[in-house]
Amino acid sequence: MSCAEVASTAARTAPATALVDTRSRAAPVHRLERGSAFAVRAEAARLERAGQDVVHLELGEPDWQPPPAVIDALPAALADGGRRYTEAAGELDVRLQVASSYTELMGSRVDPGRVVLVPGSNMVLYLTLLAVAGHGDEVLLPDPGFPPYAELVRLAGAVPVPYPLRREAGFLPDADEIGSLVTRRTRLIIINSPNNPTGSVIPAGLIEEIMEVVDHRGLYVVFDEAYREFKPGGGRSSLHGDLAAHPRAVFMESLSKSHSMCGWRAGIAITAPELAKDLADLMVNTTCCMPAMVQRVIPAALNSREWITGRVAEAARRRHLVHGELVSMPGVRSEAVGEGFYLFPDIRGTGLSDREFSRRLLTEAGVSVVPGSAYGRQGGGHVRIACTESVERLTEAMSRMRVFLEGMAWTR
């Protein structure tokens, strides 16, 4: 047998475990930093499997059921089994009803040609990035901010450029500083208000200042509206009337938080018709369409205004309860309560880093929170607390946290 034949035989008979991973290190997945609330949740779940009771304050996942109207609409939504593809942008009848709802909410006419139904609002951002940003282009995003912003920017081949939201400024952006970060490669800015993780709400006047930068430099702007219902005025924000028809604005809507429909993956994009067509083309080549049965319950969700009002009030009650406990805890500094259902206390007074604090709070007290540095450099020294459990569980979590802090061996 020749040397070549021996080598060929060895290659064919080698065990599978000997195969070499030939994936390129340049593959987009290797751009991910992989730090998120889901990673914290996984560690908490591991401890639960080992028998530890954990109060979950890491994921922004409301504990209440979706609106009754959504559940009631589901049998009809499944009438044909939801077995067929829909138009990539979504069923026209559904988009007509969505457009009507957002015309009322935004105070400006929204046509169905500007609506794209997307499986999860994260995909709204990702598809927008694929449509407007090329390799090496820059995207401005808030710091602290939702971790997938930077991850999706990297996956799209662009470069995330954080604009700081400083604690001493109430975690609000500075329009002049944003302007100084814009370069010839900047294509897009992401605005999130109320902000995740801080709860800060950007005043309309400051949005106008930022939009002056956007218009002067010809940028696209994505408004992440996941927590819109929780800010003063709720869905009927006076801000949107002036911006709804902006040719380079994308409204990234989600029913996950406001309607407790996280697992339904109900995302809505509202943008200019030309960009909406691009997003639909990208849908054709990625997820095809949002599941038909989910599309068909969206109108019922958007019409559940009274239900939403009640949930927003309950979120505020829980947030204030937790804030009231935090302000008297040693080593913790909790600022004025924002909106949404997150709190972002400063824990530097404990002498621990935010990651060490979160780790020890979980393992020693059974309370799961997210280290603030997961949300960016400005989040360091803080932790995000999601007030999404029942009042009883939140009270238990605060009791455990107080005992944990009072038992620490540090000078107070």
XYZ file of C-alpha atoms in Angstrom:
412
model
C 0.000 0.000 0.000
C 1.372 3.392 -0.968
C 1.853 6.243 1.485
C -1.056 8.063 -0.142
C -3.326 5.022 0.281
C -2.331 4.651 3.946
C -3.117 8.315 4.614
C -6.471 8.057 2.840
C -7.462 4.958 4.806
C -6.486 6.597 8.103
C -8.547 9.668 7.297
C -11.626 7.559 6.493
C -11.360 5.424 9.634
C -10.383 8.145 12.133
C -12.915 8.581 14.972
C -15.298 11.534 14.713
C -13.766 13.101 17.804
C -10.498 13.480 15.904
C -12.046 15.735 13.273
C -10.669 19.247 13.210
C -13.072 22.169 13.627
C -12.630 23.988 10.325
C -14.853 26.955 11.123
C -13.201 30.233 10.331
C -12.239 32.399 13.281
C -13.504 35.256 11.129
C -17.048 33.830 11.206
C -19.544 36.408 12.549
C -20.413 34.295 15.603
C -16.930 34.934 16.960
C -17.689 38.651 17.135
C -20.169 38.071 19.965
C -19.146 38.962 23.497
C -21.868 36.665 24.913
C -22.642 38.575 28.098
C -26.345 39.072 28.815
C -29.194 38.570 31.248
C -29.732 35.178 29.628
C -26.263 34.082 30.747
C -27.115 35.132 34.309
C -30.444 33.299 34.032
C -28.635 30.124 32.956
C -26.401 30.218 36.042
C -29.426 30.839 38.271
C -31.183 27.867 36.675
C -28.141 25.701 37.379
C -28.353 26.583 41.075
C -32.090 25.886 41.068
C -31.486 22.420 39.655
C -29.109 21.871 42.560
C -31.924 22.701 44.985
C -31.394 26.430 45.718
C -34.394 28.759 45.756
C -33.694 31.741 43.491
C -35.662 34.955 43.057
C -35.276 35.905 39.402
C -34.670 39.618 38.960
C -32.443 39.275 35.891
C -34.692 38.966 32.830
C -37.094 41.719 31.804
C -39.912 39.215 31.602
C -43.228 40.237 33.221
C -44.856 37.531 35.330
C -48.445 38.293 34.315
C -50.359 36.651 31.479
C -50.937 38.425 28.123
C -54.159 40.413 27.698
C -57.264 38.184 27.844
C -58.241 39.447 24.380
C -55.054 37.915 22.965
C -55.786 34.507 24.467
C -59.409 34.733 23.279
C -58.244 35.568 19.732
C -55.910 32.587 19.496
C -58.442 29.880 18.461
C -59.537 31.934 15.447
C -55.884 32.717 14.651
C -55.292 28.963 14.474
C -58.361 28.271 12.327
C -56.264 26.956 9.417
C -53.498 25.718 11.667
C -51.349 28.691 10.749
C -49.766 26.377 8.237
C -49.226 28.750 5.340
C -46.620 31.379 4.673
C -47.843 34.955 4.709
C -46.510 37.937 2.824
C -43.008 38.644 4.091
C -44.117 41.971 5.567
C -47.153 40.332 7.171
C -50.772 39.697 6.231
C -52.254 42.807 4.665
C -55.403 42.702 6.817
C -53.286 42.609 9.956
C -51.014 45.412 8.756
C -54.066 47.541 7.988
C -55.241 47.143 11.567
C -51.750 47.746 12.952
C -51.440 50.882 10.816
C -54.764 52.141 12.148
C -53.668 51.581 15.757
C -50.349 53.354 15.278
C -51.996 56.237 13.437
C -53.881 56.886 16.681
C -50.878 56.282 18.928
C -48.486 58.437 16.926
C -50.886 61.195 16.046
C -49.784 60.974 12.415
C -51.008 58.812 9.540
C -49.323 55.417 9.245
C -50.007 53.498 6.027
C -49.822 49.671 5.935
C -46.964 49.964 3.424
C -44.840 51.330 6.264
C -45.509 48.351 8.569
C -43.415 45.173 8.654
C -44.216 42.382 11.115
C -41.018 40.768 12.374
C -40.391 37.783 14.707
C -39.024 39.750 17.655
C -38.034 43.405 17.714
C -34.317 42.530 17.810
C -34.769 41.456 14.205
C -36.040 44.940 13.351
C -32.643 46.335 14.305
C -30.690 43.549 12.636
C -32.563 43.854 9.340
C -32.203 47.636 9.442
C -28.453 47.269 9.943
C -28.266 44.914 6.973
C -30.193 47.451 4.912
C -28.272 50.636 5.726
C -24.821 49.807 7.169
C -21.868 48.279 5.330
C -18.785 46.524 6.635
C -16.791 48.879 8.850
C -19.530 51.500 9.074
C -20.283 52.919 12.509
C -23.427 52.811 14.628
C -23.975 55.039 17.652
C -25.644 53.302 20.582
C -26.363 54.158 24.232
C -23.994 53.202 27.057
C -25.405 51.765 29.239
C -27.724 50.102 26.780
C -29.359 46.836 25.763
C -26.437 44.400 25.115
C -27.798 42.987 21.804
C -27.427 46.442 20.212
C -23.654 46.095 20.077
C -23.808 42.370 19.324
C -26.123 42.849 16.338
C -23.986 45.700 15.043
C -20.950 43.410 15.159
C -22.818 40.551 13.493
C -23.756 42.911 10.677
C -20.073 43.739 10.186
C -20.396 47.294 11.472
C -18.657 48.967 14.425
C -20.521 49.890 17.632
C -19.672 53.369 18.937
C -21.119 53.997 22.418
C -22.452 57.413 23.392
C -22.345 57.785 27.195
C -25.343 58.104 29.478
C -23.702 59.272 32.693
C -25.197 58.780 36.140
C -24.476 62.391 37.129
C -26.544 63.531 34.119
C -29.464 61.299 35.038
C -28.373 58.733 32.444
C -29.395 61.114 29.656
C -27.385 61.676 26.456
C -25.685 64.900 25.466
C -26.584 65.996 21.920
C -23.300 67.864 21.432
C -21.312 64.831 22.539
C -23.277 62.656 20.124
C -22.442 65.115 17.361
C -18.744 64.903 18.208
C -18.834 61.115 17.765
C -20.226 61.254 14.233
C -17.695 60.506 11.498
C -17.925 59.955 7.758
C -18.522 56.255 8.500
C -21.475 56.813 10.844
C -24.718 55.491 9.378
C -27.147 55.024 12.246
C -27.976 56.006 15.823
C -30.077 53.957 18.256
C -32.291 55.768 20.766
C -34.004 53.890 23.600
C -36.418 55.708 25.918
C -37.302 54.635 28.561
C -33.831 53.213 28.637
C -32.929 49.647 29.411
C -31.286 49.276 31.944
C -31.619 52.661 33.683
C -35.273 53.600 33.120
C -34.296 57.140 32.098
C -36.700 58.983 29.794
C -35.298 61.399 27.213
C -37.257 64.694 27.189
C -38.819 65.722 23.888
C -36.582 68.801 23.706
C -33.453 66.665 23.926
C -34.787 64.318 21.239
C -35.189 67.368 19.008
C -31.563 68.345 19.625
C -30.404 64.829 18.722
C -32.568 64.886 15.597
C -30.802 68.074 14.514
C -27.572 66.048 14.492
C -29.333 63.194 12.661
C -30.667 65.491 9.960
C -27.496 67.552 9.600
C -25.385 64.422 9.067
C -27.954 62.416 7.091
C -28.103 59.554 9.601
C -30.696 56.851 10.048
C -32.245 56.605 13.500
C -33.795 53.591 15.214
C -36.182 54.338 18.073
C -36.354 51.266 20.299
C -39.876 51.572 21.676
C -39.965 48.401 23.777
C -40.853 50.392 26.916
C -42.860 53.208 25.331
C -46.060 52.301 27.183
C -44.302 52.843 30.518
C -43.305 56.477 30.057
C -45.498 59.478 30.893
C -48.275 59.653 28.318
C -47.778 56.005 27.433
C -48.410 55.055 23.831
C -49.846 58.450 22.933
C -46.559 60.315 22.933
C -46.659 63.783 21.378
C -43.109 63.195 20.147
C -44.080 60.728 17.448
C -46.326 63.021 15.459
C -43.342 64.978 14.141
C -41.161 61.940 13.526
C -43.567 59.274 12.261
C -43.029 60.259 8.624
C -39.280 60.892 8.891
C -37.647 59.258 5.833
C -34.769 57.727 7.814
C -36.529 56.830 11.072
C -37.329 53.278 12.135
C -39.654 52.593 15.045
C -38.698 49.280 16.623
C -41.867 48.164 18.391
C -42.316 45.161 20.674
C -45.255 43.541 22.452
C -42.912 41.609 24.752
C -42.817 44.020 27.688
C -45.997 46.057 27.371
C -48.201 43.025 26.623
C -46.243 40.280 28.441
C -45.753 38.441 25.149
C -41.999 37.748 25.321
C -42.270 34.229 23.949
C -44.627 35.185 21.122
C -41.851 37.155 19.373
C -44.164 39.877 18.168
C -42.043 42.675 16.719
C -43.253 45.545 14.553
C -41.212 47.850 12.326
C -42.668 51.182 11.224
C -40.580 53.084 8.719
C -40.556 54.779 5.321
C -42.077 52.670 2.497
C -38.760 52.262 0.669
C -36.959 50.922 3.718
C -40.001 48.804 4.639
C -39.667 47.083 1.255
C -35.990 46.416 1.943
C -36.833 44.922 5.328
C -39.467 42.710 3.707
C -36.915 41.518 1.124
C -34.542 40.636 3.943
C -37.369 38.779 5.690
C -37.893 36.668 2.560
C -34.297 35.521 2.780
C -34.071 35.029 6.540
C -37.180 34.104 8.552
C -39.698 34.254 5.644
C -42.450 35.743 7.813
C -43.696 36.104 11.353
C -45.781 33.033 12.307
C -49.295 33.593 10.989
C -51.047 32.823 14.281
C -48.949 35.435 16.079
C -49.715 38.047 13.434
C -53.446 37.497 13.832
C -53.537 38.238 17.560
C -51.589 41.502 17.283
C -54.695 43.672 16.654
C -56.325 42.264 19.790
C -53.173 43.072 21.745
C -52.992 46.656 20.482
C -56.653 47.222 21.360
C -56.161 46.140 24.995
C -55.585 49.680 26.212
C -57.309 49.331 29.593
C -55.378 46.147 30.347
C -52.083 47.876 29.498
C -52.881 50.803 31.783
C -53.384 48.410 34.663
C -50.112 46.608 34.042
C -48.165 49.858 33.777
C -49.561 50.914 37.153
C -48.604 47.564 38.664
C -45.060 47.852 37.249
C -44.723 51.295 38.849
C -45.976 49.955 42.192
C -43.382 47.182 42.173
C -40.603 49.535 41.080
C -41.371 51.982 43.885
C -41.525 49.151 46.417
C -38.045 47.930 45.501
C -36.635 51.455 45.316
C -37.997 52.154 48.794
C -36.059 49.177 50.134
C -32.843 49.926 48.260
C -32.432 53.485 49.531
C -31.890 52.275 53.103
C -29.500 49.426 52.295
C -25.829 49.812 53.284
C -23.452 50.346 50.400
C -26.249 50.878 47.879
C -27.273 54.113 46.202
C -30.593 54.140 44.355
C -31.361 57.354 42.470
C -34.739 58.813 41.566
C -36.983 56.142 40.106
C -37.278 56.206 36.313
C -39.875 54.409 34.196
C -40.360 50.853 33.011
C -39.700 48.024 35.420
C -35.951 48.276 35.970
C -33.874 49.844 38.711
C -30.148 50.463 38.303
C -28.640 51.029 41.763
C -25.007 51.964 42.329
C -23.347 49.293 44.491
C -19.794 50.661 44.547
C -20.202 51.474 48.235
C -19.979 47.765 48.966
C -16.397 47.651 47.767
C -17.275 44.922 45.260
C -17.264 45.078 41.477
C -20.686 44.750 39.920
C -19.836 41.266 38.613
C -18.572 40.030 41.982
C -21.574 41.584 43.734
C -23.986 39.871 41.341
C -22.203 36.546 41.661
C -22.204 36.594 45.438
C -25.767 37.860 45.723
C -26.869 34.906 43.613
C -24.787 32.187 45.244
C -25.063 33.401 48.852
C -28.554 34.932 48.906
C -30.373 33.349 45.975
C -31.182 36.674 44.279
C -30.355 36.917 40.576
C -29.505 40.362 39.128
C -27.405 41.467 36.146
C -24.059 43.268 36.550
C -24.229 46.767 35.116
C -21.006 46.376 33.151
C -22.890 43.962 30.863
C -24.649 47.079 29.532
C -21.503 49.052 28.785
C -18.670 50.936 30.410
C -20.973 53.511 32.019
C -22.896 50.703 33.693
C -19.907 49.551 35.730
C -20.474 49.641 39.487
C -24.239 49.171 39.095
C -26.612 46.228 38.869
C -29.877 45.948 36.974
C -32.875 44.779 38.952
C -35.955 43.721 36.974
C -39.034 44.278 39.150
C -40.984 41.630 37.267
C -41.783 39.173 40.053
C -44.786 39.289 42.376
C -44.811 41.721 45.300
C -44.271 38.774 47.628
C -41.193 37.562 45.756
C -39.804 41.087 45.403
C -40.215 41.596 49.143
C -38.418 38.307 49.765
C -35.602 39.320 47.412
C -35.103 42.668 49.169
C -35.057 40.940 52.564
C -32.378 38.515 51.350
C -30.361 41.329 49.814
C -30.473 43.352 53.041
C -29.293 40.374 55.108
C -26.533 39.740 52.553
C -25.311 43.349 52.742
C -25.523 43.645 56.515
C -23.560 40.440 56.912
C -20.701 41.512 54.680
C -17.318 42.110 56.291
C -16.687 45.655 55.123
C -16.462 48.907 57.039
C -19.622 50.986 57.000
